[in-house]
PDB file of C-alpha atoms in Angstrom:
ATOM      1  CA  MET A   9       6.328 121.199 -78.904  1.00 76.00           C
ATOM      2  CA  THR A  10       4.933 123.957 -80.595  1.00 87.00           C
ATOM      3  CA  LEU A  11       1.929 126.558 -79.532  1.00 82.00           C
ATOM      4  CA  ASN A  12      -0.261 125.334 -81.504  1.00 83.00           C
ATOM      5  CA  GLU A  13       0.774 121.679 -80.846  1.00 81.00           C
ATOM      6  CA  SER A  14       0.025 122.548 -76.735  1.00 86.00           C
ATOM      7  CA  ILE A  15      -3.064 124.246 -77.686  1.00 89.00           C
ATOM      8  CA  VAL A  16      -4.895 121.516 -79.070  1.00 87.00           C
ATOM      9  CA  GLN A  17      -3.395 118.241 -76.876  1.00 87.00           C
ATOM     10  CA  GLU A  18      -4.499 121.004 -73.850  1.00 92.00           C
ATOM     11  CA  ALA A  19      -8.433 120.346 -76.206  1.00 93.00           C
ATOM     12  CA  ALA A  20      -7.785 116.655 -76.148  1.00 90.00           C
ATOM     13  CA  ILE A  21      -6.488 116.168 -73.209  1.00 93.00           C
ATOM     14  CA  SER A  22      -9.850 118.434 -71.455  1.00 96.00           C
ATOM     15  CA  GLY A  23     -11.874 117.027 -73.929  1.00 95.00           C
ATOM     16  CA  PHE A  24     -11.150 113.773 -72.998  1.00 93.00           C
ATOM     17  CA  ASN A  25     -11.191 114.136 -69.092  1.00 95.00           C
ATOM     18  CA  SER A  26     -14.719 115.901 -69.490  1.00 96.00           C
ATOM     19  CA  PHE A  27     -15.412 112.653 -71.165  1.00 95.00           C
ATOM     20  CA  VAL A  28     -14.374 110.731 -68.618  1.00 94.00           C
ATOM     21  CA  LYS A  29     -16.223 112.186 -66.113  1.00 95.00           C
ATOM     22  CA  GLU A  30     -19.689 112.383 -67.491  1.00 95.00           C
ATOM     23  CA  GLN A  31     -19.535 109.172 -68.616  1.00 95.00           C
ATOM     24  CA  LEU A  32     -18.903 108.148 -64.975  1.00 95.00           C
ATOM     25  CA  LYS A  33     -22.375 109.736 -63.797  1.00 95.00           C
ATOM     26  CA  ALA A  34     -23.888 108.184 -66.304  1.00 96.00           C
ATOM     27  CA  PRO A  35     -25.625 104.447 -64.691  1.00 97.00           C
ATOM     28  CA  GLY A  36     -24.702 101.680 -65.536  1.00 96.00           C
ATOM     29  CA  GLU A  37     -21.441  99.900 -66.458  1.00 95.00           C
ATOM     30  CA  ALA A  38     -18.860 101.696 -69.504  1.00 95.00           C
ATOM     31  CA  ASN A  39     -15.986 100.577 -71.342  1.00 96.00           C
ATOM     32  CA  LEU A  40     -13.397 102.521 -72.845  1.00 94.00           C
ATOM     33  CA  SER A  41     -10.810 101.696 -76.263  1.00 93.00           C
ATOM     34  CA  LEU A  42      -8.678 104.843 -77.037  1.00 88.00           C
ATOM     35  CA  LEU A  43      -6.381 105.352 -79.651  1.00 85.00           C
ATOM     36  CA  LEU A  44      -4.142 107.940 -80.577  1.00 79.00           C
ATOM     37  CA  PHE A  45      -3.520 109.369 -83.355  1.00 78.00           C
ATOM     38  CA  ASP A  46      -1.263 111.734 -86.435  1.00 73.00           C
ATOM     39  CA  ASP A  47       0.259 109.143 -88.794  1.00 76.00           C
ATOM     40  CA  GLU A  48      -0.206 105.770 -87.507  1.00 78.00           C
ATOM     41  CA  PHE A  49      -2.140 104.889 -85.184  1.00 79.00           C
ATOM     42  CA  LEU A  50      -1.568 103.885 -81.019  1.00 78.00           C
ATOM     43  CA  GLN A  51      -3.662 101.149 -79.170  1.00 83.00           C
ATOM     44  CA  VAL A  52      -3.918 102.903 -75.560  1.00 82.00           C
ATOM     45  CA  CYS A  53      -6.566 100.759 -73.924  1.00 85.00           C
ATOM     46  CA  ASP A  54      -9.076  98.730 -75.692  1.00 91.00           C
ATOM     47  CA  ARG A  55     -12.111  98.139 -73.178  1.00 94.00           C
ATOM     48  CA  VAL A  56     -11.116  98.644 -70.281  1.00 93.00           C
ATOM     49  CA  PRO A  57     -13.648  98.739 -67.474  1.00 95.00           C
ATOM     50  CA  LEU A  58     -14.032 103.460 -67.011  1.00 93.00           C
ATOM     51  CA  LYS A  59     -14.333 103.275 -63.442  1.00 92.00           C
ATOM     52  CA  GLU A  60     -11.151 102.087 -64.211  1.00 92.00           C
ATOM     53  CA  VAL A  61      -9.440 105.292 -66.137  1.00 90.00           C
ATOM     54  CA  ARG A  62      -8.146 108.324 -64.342  1.00 86.00           C
ATOM     55  CA  GLY A  63      -7.763 111.491 -65.679  1.00 87.00           C
ATOM     56  CA  LEU A  64      -5.416 112.774 -67.738  1.00 90.00           C
ATOM     57  CA  ASN A  65      -2.459 115.318 -68.333  1.00 91.00           C
ATOM     58  CA  ALA A  66       0.438 116.162 -70.040  1.00 89.00           C
ATOM     59  CA  LYS A  67       2.518 114.062 -68.303  1.00 89.00           C
ATOM     60  CA  THR A  68       0.943 111.208 -68.097  1.00 86.00           C
ATOM     61  CA  LEU A  69       0.088 112.017 -71.948  1.00 82.00           C
ATOM     62  CA  SER A  70       3.350 112.359 -72.566  1.00 82.00           C
ATOM     63  CA  GLU A  71       3.781 108.654 -70.328  1.00 81.00           C
ATOM     64  CA  ILE A  72       1.418 106.796 -72.648  1.00 76.00           C
ATOM     65  CA  VAL A  73       3.023 107.281 -75.779  1.00 71.00           C
ATOM     66  CA  GLN A  74       6.240 106.798 -74.759  1.00 75.00           C
ATOM     67  CA  GLU A  75       5.403 103.896 -73.248  1.00 69.00           C
ATOM     68  CA  GLU A  76       3.727 102.760 -76.291  1.00 62.00           C
ATOM     69  CA  GLU A  77       6.737 103.687 -78.654  1.00 62.00           C
ATOM     70  CA  GLY A  78       9.139 101.409 -76.349  1.00 61.00           C
ATOM     71  CA  ARG A  79       6.245  98.953 -76.846  1.00 54.00           C
ATOM     72  CA  GLY A  80       6.132  98.960 -72.756  1.00 44.00           C
ATOM     73  CA  GLN A  81       3.303  98.840 -69.722  1.00 45.00           C
ATOM     74  CA  PHE A  82       1.449 101.591 -71.713  1.00 46.00           C
ATOM     75  CA  ARG A  83      -2.151 101.445 -69.829  1.00 49.00           C
ATOM     76  CA  ALA A  84      -0.186 102.094 -66.376  1.00 49.00           C
ATOM     77  CA  GLY A  85      -0.125 105.465 -67.328  1.00 55.00           C
ATOM     78  CA  LEU A  86      -3.613 105.422 -67.481  1.00 65.00           C
ATOM     79  CA  LEU A  87      -4.998 102.611 -65.511  1.00 62.00           C
ATOM     80  CA  ARG A  88      -6.276 103.652 -61.529  1.00 61.00           C
TER      81      ARG A  88
END
């Protein structure tokens, strides 16, 4: 991974975690759908209750991408 890719990945992870944290503080229920994309897209989750979502880090993001590319249980890395 290049330095620029690392910086972009860190920003994406931080932004995702901040967004989830903010939304969990808001009143009511919410669901999350997450797509990762570059030249193709990977649907990580679709309408998952936000309270079941845990934060991302470089390791969990890598696991999600690897699992999805292998068409395994990709949601396991994202959910509590």
